PDB file of C-alpha atoms in Angstrom:
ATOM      1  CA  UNK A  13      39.228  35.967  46.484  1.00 40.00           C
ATOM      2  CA  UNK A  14      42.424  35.224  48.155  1.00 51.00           C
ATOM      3  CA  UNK A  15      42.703  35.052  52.256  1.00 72.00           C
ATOM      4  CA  UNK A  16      45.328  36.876  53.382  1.00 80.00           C
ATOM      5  CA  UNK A  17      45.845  34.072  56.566  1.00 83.00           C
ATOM      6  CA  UNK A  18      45.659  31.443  53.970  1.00 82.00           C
ATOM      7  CA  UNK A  19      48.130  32.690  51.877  1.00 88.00           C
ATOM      8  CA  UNK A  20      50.140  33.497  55.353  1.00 91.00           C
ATOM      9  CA  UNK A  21      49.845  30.031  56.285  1.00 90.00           C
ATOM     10  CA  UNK A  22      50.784  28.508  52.995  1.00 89.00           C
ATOM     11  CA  UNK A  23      53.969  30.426  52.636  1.00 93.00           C
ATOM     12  CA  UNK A  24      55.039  29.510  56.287  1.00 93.00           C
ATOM     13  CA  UNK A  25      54.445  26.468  55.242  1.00 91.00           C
ATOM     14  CA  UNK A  26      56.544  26.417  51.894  1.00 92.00           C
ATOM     15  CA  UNK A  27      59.491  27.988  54.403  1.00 93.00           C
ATOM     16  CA  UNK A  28      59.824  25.876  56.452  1.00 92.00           C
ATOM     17  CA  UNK A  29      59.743  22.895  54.363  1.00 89.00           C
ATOM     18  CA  UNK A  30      63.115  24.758  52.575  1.00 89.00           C
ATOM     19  CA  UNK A  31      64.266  25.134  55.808  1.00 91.00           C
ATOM     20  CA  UNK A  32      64.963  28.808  55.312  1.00 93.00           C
ATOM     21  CA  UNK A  33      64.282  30.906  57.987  1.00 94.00           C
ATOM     22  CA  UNK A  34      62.174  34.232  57.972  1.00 94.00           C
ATOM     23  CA  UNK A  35      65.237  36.479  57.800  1.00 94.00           C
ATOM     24  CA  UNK A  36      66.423  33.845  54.668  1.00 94.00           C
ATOM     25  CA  UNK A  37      63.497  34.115  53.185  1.00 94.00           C
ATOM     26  CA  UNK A  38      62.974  38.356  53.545  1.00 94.00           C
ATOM     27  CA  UNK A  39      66.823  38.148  52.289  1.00 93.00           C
ATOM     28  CA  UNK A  40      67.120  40.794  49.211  1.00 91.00           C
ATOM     29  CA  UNK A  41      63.557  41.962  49.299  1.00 92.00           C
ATOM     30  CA  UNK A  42      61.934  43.189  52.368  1.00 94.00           C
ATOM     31  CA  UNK A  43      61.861  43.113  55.931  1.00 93.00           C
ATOM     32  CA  UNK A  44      61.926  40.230  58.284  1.00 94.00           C
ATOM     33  CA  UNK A  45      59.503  41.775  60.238  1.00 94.00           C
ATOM     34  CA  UNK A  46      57.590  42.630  56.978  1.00 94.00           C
ATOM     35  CA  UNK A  47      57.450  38.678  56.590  1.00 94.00           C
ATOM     36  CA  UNK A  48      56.106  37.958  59.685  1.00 95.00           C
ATOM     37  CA  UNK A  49      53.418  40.258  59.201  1.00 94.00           C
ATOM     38  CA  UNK A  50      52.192  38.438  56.137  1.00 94.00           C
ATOM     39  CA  UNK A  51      52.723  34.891  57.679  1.00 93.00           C
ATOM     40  CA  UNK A  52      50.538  36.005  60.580  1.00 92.00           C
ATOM     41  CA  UNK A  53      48.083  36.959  57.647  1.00 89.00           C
ATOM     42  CA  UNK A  54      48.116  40.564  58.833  1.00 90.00           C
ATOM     43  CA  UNK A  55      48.209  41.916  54.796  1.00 87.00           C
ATOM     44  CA  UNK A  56      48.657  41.181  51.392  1.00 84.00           C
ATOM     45  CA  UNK A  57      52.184  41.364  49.799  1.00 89.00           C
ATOM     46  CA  UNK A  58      52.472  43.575  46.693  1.00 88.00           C
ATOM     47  CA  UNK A  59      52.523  41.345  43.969  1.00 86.00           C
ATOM     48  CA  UNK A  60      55.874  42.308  43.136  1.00 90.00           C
ATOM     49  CA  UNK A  61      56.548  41.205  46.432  1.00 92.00           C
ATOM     50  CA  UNK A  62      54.719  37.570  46.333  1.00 91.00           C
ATOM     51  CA  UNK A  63      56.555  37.513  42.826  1.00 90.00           C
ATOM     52  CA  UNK A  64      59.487  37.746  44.784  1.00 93.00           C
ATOM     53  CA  UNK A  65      58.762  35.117  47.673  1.00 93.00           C
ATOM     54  CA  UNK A  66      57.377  32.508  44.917  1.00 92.00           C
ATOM     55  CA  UNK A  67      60.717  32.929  43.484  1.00 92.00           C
ATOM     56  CA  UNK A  68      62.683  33.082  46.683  1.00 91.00           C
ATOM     57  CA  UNK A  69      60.618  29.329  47.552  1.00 93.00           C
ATOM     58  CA  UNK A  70      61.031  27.996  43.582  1.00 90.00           C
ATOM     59  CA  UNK A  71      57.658  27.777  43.009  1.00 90.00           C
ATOM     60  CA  UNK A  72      55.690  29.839  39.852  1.00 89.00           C
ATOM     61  CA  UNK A  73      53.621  32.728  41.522  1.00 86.00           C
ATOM     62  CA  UNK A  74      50.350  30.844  39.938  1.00 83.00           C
ATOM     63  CA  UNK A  75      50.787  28.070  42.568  1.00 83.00           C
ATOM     64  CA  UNK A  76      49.552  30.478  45.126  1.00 83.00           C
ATOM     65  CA  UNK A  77      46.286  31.525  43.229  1.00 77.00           C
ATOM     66  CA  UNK A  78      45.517  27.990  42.072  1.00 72.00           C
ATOM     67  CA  UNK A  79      45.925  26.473  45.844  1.00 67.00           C
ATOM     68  CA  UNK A  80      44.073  29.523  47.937  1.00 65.00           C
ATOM     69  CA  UNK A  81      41.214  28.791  45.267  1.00 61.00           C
ATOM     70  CA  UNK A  82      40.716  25.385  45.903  1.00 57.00           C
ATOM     71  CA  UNK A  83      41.411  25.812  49.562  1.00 56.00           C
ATOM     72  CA  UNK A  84      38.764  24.816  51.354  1.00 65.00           C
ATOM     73  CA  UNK A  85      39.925  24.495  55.040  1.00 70.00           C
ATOM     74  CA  UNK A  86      37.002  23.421  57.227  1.00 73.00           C
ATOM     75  CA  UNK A  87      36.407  20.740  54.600  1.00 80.00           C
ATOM     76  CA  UNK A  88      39.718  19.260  54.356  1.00 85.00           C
ATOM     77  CA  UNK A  89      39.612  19.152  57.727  1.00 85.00           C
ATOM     78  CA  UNK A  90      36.494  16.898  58.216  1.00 90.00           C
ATOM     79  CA  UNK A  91      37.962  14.852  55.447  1.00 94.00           C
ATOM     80  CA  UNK A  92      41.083  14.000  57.109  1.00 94.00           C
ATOM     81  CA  UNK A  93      39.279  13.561  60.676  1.00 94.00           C
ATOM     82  CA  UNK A  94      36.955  10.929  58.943  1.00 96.00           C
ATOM     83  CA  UNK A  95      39.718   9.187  57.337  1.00 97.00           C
ATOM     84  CA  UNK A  96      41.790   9.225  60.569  1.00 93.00           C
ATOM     85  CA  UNK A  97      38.498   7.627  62.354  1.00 91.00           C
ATOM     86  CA  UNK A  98      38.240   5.052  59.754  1.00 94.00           C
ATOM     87  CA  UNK A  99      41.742   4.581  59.354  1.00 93.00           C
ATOM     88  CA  UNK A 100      41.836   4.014  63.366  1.00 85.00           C
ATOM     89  CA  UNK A 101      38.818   1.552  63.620  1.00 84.00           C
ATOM     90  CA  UNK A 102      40.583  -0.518  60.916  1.00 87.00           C
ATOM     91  CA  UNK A 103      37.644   0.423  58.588  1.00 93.00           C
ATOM     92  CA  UNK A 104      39.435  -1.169  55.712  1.00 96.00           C
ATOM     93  CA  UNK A 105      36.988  -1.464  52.954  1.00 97.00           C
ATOM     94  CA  UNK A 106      34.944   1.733  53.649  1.00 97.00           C
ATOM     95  CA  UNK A 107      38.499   3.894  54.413  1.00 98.00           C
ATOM     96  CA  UNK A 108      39.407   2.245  50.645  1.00 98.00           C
ATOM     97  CA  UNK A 109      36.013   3.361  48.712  1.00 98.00           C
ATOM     98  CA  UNK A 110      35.582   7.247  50.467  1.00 98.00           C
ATOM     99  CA  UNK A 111      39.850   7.533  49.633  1.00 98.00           C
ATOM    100  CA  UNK A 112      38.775   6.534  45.979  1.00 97.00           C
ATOM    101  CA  UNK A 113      36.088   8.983  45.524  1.00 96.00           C
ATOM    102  CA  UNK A 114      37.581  11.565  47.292  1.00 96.00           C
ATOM    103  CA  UNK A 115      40.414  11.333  44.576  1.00 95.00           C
ATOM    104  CA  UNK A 116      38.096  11.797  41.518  1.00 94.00           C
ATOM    105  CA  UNK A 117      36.751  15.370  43.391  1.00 90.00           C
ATOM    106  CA  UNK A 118      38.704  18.716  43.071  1.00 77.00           C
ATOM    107  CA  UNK A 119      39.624  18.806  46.871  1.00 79.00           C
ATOM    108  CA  UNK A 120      42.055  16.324  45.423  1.00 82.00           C
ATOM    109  CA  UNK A 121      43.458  19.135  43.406  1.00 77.00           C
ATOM    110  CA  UNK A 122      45.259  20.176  46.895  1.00 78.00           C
ATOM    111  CA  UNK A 123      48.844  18.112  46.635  1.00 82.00           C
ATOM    112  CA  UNK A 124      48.966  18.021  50.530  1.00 86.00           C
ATOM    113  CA  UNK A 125      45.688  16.417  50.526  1.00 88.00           C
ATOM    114  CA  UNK A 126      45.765  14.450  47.388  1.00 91.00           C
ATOM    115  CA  UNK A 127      48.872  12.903  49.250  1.00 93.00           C
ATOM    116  CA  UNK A 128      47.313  12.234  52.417  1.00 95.00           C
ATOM    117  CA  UNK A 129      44.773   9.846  49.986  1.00 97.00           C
ATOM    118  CA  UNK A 130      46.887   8.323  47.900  1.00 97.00           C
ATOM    119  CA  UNK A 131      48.404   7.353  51.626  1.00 98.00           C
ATOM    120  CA  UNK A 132      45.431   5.998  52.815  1.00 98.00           C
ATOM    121  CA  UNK A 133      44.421   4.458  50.026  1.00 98.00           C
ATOM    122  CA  UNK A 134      47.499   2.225  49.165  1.00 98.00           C
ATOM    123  CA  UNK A 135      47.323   1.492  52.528  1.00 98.00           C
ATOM    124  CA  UNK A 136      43.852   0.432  52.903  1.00 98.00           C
ATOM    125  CA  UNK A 137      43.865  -1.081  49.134  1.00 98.00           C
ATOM    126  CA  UNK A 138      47.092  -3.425  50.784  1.00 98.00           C
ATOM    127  CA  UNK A 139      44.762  -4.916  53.844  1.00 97.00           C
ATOM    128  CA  UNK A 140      41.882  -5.676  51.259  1.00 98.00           C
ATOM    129  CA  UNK A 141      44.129  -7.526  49.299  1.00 97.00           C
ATOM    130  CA  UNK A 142      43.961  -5.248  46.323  1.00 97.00           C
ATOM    131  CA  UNK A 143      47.639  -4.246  46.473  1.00 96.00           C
ATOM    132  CA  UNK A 144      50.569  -7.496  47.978  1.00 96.00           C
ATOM    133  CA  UNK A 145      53.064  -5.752  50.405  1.00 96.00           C
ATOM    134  CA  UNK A 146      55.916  -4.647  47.702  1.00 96.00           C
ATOM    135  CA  UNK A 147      53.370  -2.973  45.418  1.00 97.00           C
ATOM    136  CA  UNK A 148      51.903  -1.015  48.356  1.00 98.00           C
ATOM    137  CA  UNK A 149      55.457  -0.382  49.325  1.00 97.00           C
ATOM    138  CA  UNK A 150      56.506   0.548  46.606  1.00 97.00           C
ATOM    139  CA  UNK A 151      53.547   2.807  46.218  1.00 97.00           C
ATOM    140  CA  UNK A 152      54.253   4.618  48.916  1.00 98.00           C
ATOM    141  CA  UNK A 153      58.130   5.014  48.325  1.00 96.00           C
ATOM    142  CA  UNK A 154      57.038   6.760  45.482  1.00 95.00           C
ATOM    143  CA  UNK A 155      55.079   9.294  47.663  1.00 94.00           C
ATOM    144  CA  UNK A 156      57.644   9.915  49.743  1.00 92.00           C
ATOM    145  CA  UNK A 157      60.007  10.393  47.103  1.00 90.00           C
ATOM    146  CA  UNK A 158      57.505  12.713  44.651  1.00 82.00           C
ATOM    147  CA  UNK A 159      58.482  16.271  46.096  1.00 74.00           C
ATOM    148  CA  UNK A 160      54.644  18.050  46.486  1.00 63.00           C
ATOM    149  CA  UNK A 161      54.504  21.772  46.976  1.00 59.00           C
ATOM    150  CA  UNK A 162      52.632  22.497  50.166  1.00 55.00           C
ATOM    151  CA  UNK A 163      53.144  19.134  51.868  1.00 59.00           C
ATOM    152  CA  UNK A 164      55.107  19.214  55.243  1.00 68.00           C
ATOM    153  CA  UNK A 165      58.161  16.471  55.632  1.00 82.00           C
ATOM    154  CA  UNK A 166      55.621  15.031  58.971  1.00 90.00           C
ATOM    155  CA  UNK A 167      53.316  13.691  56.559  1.00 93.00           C
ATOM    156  CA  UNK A 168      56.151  11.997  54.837  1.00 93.00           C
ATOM    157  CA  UNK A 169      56.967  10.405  57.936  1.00 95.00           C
ATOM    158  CA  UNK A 170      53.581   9.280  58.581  1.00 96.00           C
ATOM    159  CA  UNK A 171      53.777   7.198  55.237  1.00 97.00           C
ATOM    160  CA  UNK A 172      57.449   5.907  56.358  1.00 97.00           C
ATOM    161  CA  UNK A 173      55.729   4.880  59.415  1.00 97.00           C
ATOM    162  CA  UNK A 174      53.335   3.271  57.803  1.00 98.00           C
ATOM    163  CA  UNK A 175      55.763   0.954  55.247  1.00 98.00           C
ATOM    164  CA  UNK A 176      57.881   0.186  58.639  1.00 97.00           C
ATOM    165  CA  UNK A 177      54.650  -1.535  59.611  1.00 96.00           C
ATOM    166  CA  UNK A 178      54.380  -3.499  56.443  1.00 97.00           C
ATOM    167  CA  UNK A 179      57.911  -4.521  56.362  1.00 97.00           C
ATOM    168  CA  UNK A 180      57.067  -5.906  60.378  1.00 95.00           C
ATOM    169  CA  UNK A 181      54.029  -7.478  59.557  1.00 94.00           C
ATOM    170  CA  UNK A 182      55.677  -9.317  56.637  1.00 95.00           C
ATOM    171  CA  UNK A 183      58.791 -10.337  58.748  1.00 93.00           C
ATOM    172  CA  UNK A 184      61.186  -7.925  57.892  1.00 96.00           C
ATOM    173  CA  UNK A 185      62.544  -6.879  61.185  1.00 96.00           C
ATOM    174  CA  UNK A 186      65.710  -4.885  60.010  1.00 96.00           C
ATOM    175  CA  UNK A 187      64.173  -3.071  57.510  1.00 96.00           C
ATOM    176  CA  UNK A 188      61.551  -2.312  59.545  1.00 97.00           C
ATOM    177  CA  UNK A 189      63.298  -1.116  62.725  1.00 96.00           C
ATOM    178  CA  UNK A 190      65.878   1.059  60.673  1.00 96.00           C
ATOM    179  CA  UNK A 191      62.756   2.714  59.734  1.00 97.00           C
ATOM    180  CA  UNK A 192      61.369   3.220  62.783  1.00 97.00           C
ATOM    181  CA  UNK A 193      64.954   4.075  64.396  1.00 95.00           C
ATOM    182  CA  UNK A 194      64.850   7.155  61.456  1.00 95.00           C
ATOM    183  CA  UNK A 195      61.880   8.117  62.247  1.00 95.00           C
ATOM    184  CA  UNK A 196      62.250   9.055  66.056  1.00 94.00           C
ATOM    185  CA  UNK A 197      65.747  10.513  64.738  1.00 93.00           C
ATOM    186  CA  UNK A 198      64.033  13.043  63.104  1.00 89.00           C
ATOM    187  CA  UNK A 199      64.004  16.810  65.369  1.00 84.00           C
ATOM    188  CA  UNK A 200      60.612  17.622  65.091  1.00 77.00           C
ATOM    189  CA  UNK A 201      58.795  19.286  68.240  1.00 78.00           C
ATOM    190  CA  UNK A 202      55.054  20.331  67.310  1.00 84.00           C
ATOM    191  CA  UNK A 203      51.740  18.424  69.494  1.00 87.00           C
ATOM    192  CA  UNK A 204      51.620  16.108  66.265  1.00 88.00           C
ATOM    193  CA  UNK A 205      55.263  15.272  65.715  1.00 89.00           C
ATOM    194  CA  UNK A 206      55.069  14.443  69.440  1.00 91.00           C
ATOM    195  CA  UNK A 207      51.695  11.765  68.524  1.00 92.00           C
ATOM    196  CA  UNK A 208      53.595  10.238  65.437  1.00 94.00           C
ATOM    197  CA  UNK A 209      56.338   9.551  67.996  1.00 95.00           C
ATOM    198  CA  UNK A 210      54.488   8.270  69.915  1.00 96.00           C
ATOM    199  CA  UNK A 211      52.807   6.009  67.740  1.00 96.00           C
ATOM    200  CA  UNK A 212      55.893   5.054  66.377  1.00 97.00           C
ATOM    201  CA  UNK A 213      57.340   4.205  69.739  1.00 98.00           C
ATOM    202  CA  UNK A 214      54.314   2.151  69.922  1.00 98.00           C
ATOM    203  CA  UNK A 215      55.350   0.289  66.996  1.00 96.00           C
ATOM    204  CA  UNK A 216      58.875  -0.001  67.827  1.00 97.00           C
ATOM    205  CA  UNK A 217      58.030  -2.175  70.500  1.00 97.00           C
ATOM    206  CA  UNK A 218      55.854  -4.401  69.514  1.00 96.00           C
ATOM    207  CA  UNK A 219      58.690  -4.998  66.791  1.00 96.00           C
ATOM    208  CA  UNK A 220      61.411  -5.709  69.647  1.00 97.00           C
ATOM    209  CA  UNK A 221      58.449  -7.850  70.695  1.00 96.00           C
ATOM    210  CA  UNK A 222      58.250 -10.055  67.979  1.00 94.00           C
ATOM    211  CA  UNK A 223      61.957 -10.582  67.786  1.00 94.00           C
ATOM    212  CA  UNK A 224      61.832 -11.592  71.522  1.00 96.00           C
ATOM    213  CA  UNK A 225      63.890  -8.484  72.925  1.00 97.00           C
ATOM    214  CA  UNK A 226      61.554  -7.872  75.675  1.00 98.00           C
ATOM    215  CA  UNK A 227      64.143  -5.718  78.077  1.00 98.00           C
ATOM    216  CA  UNK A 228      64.244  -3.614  75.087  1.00 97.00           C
ATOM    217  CA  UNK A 229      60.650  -3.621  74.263  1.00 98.00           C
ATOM    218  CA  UNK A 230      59.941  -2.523  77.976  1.00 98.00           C
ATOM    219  CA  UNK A 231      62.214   0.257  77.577  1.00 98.00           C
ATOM    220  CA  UNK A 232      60.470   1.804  74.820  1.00 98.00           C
ATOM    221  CA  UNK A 233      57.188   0.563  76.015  1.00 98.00           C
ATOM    222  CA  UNK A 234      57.574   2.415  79.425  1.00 98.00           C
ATOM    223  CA  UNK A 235      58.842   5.434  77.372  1.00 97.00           C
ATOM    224  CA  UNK A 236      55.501   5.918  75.435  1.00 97.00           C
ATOM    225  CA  UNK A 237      53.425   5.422  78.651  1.00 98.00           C
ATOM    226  CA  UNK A 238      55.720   8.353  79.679  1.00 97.00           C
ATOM    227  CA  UNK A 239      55.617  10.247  76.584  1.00 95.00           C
ATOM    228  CA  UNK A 240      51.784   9.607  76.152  1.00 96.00           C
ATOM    229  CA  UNK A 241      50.942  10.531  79.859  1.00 95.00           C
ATOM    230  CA  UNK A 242      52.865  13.781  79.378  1.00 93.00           C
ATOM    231  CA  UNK A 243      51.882  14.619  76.238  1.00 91.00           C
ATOM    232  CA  UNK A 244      47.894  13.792  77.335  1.00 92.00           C
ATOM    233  CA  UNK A 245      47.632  11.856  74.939  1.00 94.00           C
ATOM    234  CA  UNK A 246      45.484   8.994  75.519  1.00 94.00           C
ATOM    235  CA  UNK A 247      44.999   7.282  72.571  1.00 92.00           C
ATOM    236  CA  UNK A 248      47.575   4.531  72.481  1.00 95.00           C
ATOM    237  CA  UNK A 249      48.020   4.342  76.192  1.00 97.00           C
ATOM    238  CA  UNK A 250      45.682   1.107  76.557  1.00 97.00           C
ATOM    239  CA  UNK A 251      47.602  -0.426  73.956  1.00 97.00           C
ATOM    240  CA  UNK A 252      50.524   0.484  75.711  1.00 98.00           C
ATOM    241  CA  UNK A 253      49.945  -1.266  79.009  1.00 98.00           C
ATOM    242  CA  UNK A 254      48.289  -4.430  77.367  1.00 98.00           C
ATOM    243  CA  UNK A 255      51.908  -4.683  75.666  1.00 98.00           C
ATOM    244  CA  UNK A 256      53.108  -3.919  78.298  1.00 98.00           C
ATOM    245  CA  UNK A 257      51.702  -6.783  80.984  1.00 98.00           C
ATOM    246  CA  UNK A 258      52.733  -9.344  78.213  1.00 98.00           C
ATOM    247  CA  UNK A 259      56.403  -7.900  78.316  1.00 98.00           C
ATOM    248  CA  UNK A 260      56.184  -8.586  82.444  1.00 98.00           C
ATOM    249  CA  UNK A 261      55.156 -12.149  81.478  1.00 97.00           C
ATOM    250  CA  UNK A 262      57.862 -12.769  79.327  1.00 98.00           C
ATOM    251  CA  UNK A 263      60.365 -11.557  81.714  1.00 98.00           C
ATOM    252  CA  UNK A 264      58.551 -13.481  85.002  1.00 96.00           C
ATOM    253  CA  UNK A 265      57.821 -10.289  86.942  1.00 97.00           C
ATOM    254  CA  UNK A 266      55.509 -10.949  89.694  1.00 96.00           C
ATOM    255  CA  UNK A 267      51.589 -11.556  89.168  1.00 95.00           C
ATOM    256  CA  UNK A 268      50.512  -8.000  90.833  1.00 95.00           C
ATOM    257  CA  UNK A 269      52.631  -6.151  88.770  1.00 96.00           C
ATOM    258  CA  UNK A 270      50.899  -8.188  85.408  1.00 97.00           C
ATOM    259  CA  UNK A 271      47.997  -7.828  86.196  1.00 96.00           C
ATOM    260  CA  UNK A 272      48.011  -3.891  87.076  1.00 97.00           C
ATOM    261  CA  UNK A 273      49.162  -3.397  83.484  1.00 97.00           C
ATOM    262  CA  UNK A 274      46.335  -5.218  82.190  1.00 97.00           C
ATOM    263  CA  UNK A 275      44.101  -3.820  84.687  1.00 97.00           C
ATOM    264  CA  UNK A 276      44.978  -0.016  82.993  1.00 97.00           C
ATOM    265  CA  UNK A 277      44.550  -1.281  79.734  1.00 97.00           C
ATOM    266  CA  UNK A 278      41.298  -2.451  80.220  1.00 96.00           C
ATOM    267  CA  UNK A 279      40.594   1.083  82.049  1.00 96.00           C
ATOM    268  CA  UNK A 280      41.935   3.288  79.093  1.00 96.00           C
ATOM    269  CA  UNK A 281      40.358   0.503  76.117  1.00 95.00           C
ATOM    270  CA  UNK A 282      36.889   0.843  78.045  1.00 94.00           C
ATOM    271  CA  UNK A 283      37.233   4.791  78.608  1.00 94.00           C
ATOM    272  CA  UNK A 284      37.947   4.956  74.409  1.00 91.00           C
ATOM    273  CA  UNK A 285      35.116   2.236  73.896  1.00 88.00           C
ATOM    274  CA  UNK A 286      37.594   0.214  72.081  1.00 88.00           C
ATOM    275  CA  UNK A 287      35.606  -2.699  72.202  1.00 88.00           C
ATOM    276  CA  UNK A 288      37.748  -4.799  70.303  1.00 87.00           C
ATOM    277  CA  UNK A 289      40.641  -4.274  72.397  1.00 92.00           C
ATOM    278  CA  UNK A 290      38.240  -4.825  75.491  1.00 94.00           C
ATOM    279  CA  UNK A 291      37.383  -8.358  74.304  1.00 94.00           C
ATOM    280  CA  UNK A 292      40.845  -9.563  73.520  1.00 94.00           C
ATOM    281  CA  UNK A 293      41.686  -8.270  76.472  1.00 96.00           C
ATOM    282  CA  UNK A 294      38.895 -10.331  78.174  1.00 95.00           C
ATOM    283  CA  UNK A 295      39.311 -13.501  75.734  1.00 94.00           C
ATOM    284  CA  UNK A 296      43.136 -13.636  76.810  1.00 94.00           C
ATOM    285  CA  UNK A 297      43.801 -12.111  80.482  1.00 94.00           C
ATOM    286  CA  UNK A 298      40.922 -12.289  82.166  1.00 92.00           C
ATOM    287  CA  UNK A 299      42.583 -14.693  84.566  1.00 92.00           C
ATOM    288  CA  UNK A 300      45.186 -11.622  85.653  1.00 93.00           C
ATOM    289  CA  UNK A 301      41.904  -9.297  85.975  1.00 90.00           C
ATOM    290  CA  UNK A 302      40.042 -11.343  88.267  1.00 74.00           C
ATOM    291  CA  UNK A 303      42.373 -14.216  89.619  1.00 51.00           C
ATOM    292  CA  UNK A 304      44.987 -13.884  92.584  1.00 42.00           C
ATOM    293  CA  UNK A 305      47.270 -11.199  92.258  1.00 42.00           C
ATOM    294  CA  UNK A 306      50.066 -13.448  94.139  1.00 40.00           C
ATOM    295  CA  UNK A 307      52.990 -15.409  92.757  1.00 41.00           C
TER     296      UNK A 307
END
């Protein structure tokens, strides 16, 4: 049986990734107000009436039978949150085998979710050494560029964040910071736009990093402390200020000021029990953590 908030949610979904607005949408058929209603999952359209939206969003009527069957919610959740925790803890080879099974299984029958794999698993598939850095890029071009119904345009940013990184890590700095530049270019203001630009801010300076533009690196450094710190977001914000006390070595700030950066970073990696972090923190710094704090 259909859910009358799932189907809500799935056509406010399909609208706004057309762009169209409610009254756009309700255009010819119905009510604006009459759309709302059924977004907010409030009733059932007539079927002449989802006949109508399918056809106003160029999708076949079927599509919304065959994805509110398979739509399991609460699972799909738990699916992405493990793959984000893997994903995170750099969990290459066990992120690459669930992604792979998870594929085989009819929650892949979801395009939103199958896509969100097939992401991962290029990915992860790339740092195992399965895939070399223009397959996997290519890979995921091809994601990007494959129009699924019922995936959002953030999740295609996620996976353009993601080959920015792989053009960085394989020393292509313009192709890479274009991509990043687009990215934070895009106008998207929802809690998770506001975390992938975040991340991607993140990213953006550690590639101004590498090419030795530390004023700039600062900039956008100090901007995702800011961002981050507003946003409560605390999950980069070690990672932040470790880059961050580097930057003020590079450009011979004074000792105190160093080593309160890496003092916060150590706070916020500790706080997260990034342990890794923690012990290159230790390995490399510990002089600014427990030495003089004078020039």
């Amino acid at each position: 049986m259909l859910d009358k908030q799932k189907l809500g949610l799935e056509i406010k979904k399909l609208r706004k990734a057309k762009k169209l607005t409610q009254h756009q949408l309700a255009e010819g058929m119905c009510s604006q107000s009459e759309i709302s209603r059924i977004e907010a999952g409030e009733f059932f359209p007539s079927l002449d009436l989802l006949y109508l939206i399918a056809n106003q969003l160029q999708i076949p009527i079927n599509y919304f039978f065959e994805i509110l069957a398979h739509e399991q919610a609460e699972e799909i959740k738990a699916i992405k949150n493990k793959v984000w925790a893997l994903s995170s803890s750099k969990n290459h080879k066990e992120l690459f085998h669930y992604t792979e099974e998870l594929l085989l299984q009819e929650i892949a029958q979801h395009p939103e979710t199958k896509k969100f794999l097939l992401w991962h698993n290029y990915t992860a598939a790339y740092y195992l050494g399965r895939l070399d850095a223009n397959n996997c890029r290519t890979e995921l071009l091809l994601l990007i560029r494959k129009k699924m119904l019922g995936t959002d345009n953030l999740l295609d940013l996620h996976i353009k964040n993601t080959i920015a990184n792989l053009y960085a890590e394989n020393n292509h700095f313009k192709e890479s910071g274009e991509l990043y530049q687009s990215i934070l270019n895009e106008k998207l203001d929802t809690t998770e736009a506001n975390n992938l630009k975040i991340k991607v801010i993140y990213n953006f300076g550690k590639l101004l990093y590498l090419k030795k533009d530390y004023t700039s690196s600062l900039h956008y450094t100090d901007q995702g402390i800011r961002l981050s710190v507003e946003g409560a977001n605390m999950s980069l914000l070690g990672q932040f200020y470790y880059q961050k006390g580097a930057l003020l070595e590079k450009l011979d700030f004074s000792a105190a000021e160093i080593s309160a950066s890496y003092q916060k970073a150590q706070f916020f990696f500790e706080m997260l029990d990034l342990e890794v972090y923690t012990n290159i923190l230790l390995e490399n710094k510990s002089h600014y953590l427990l030495g003089s704090t004078t020039n």
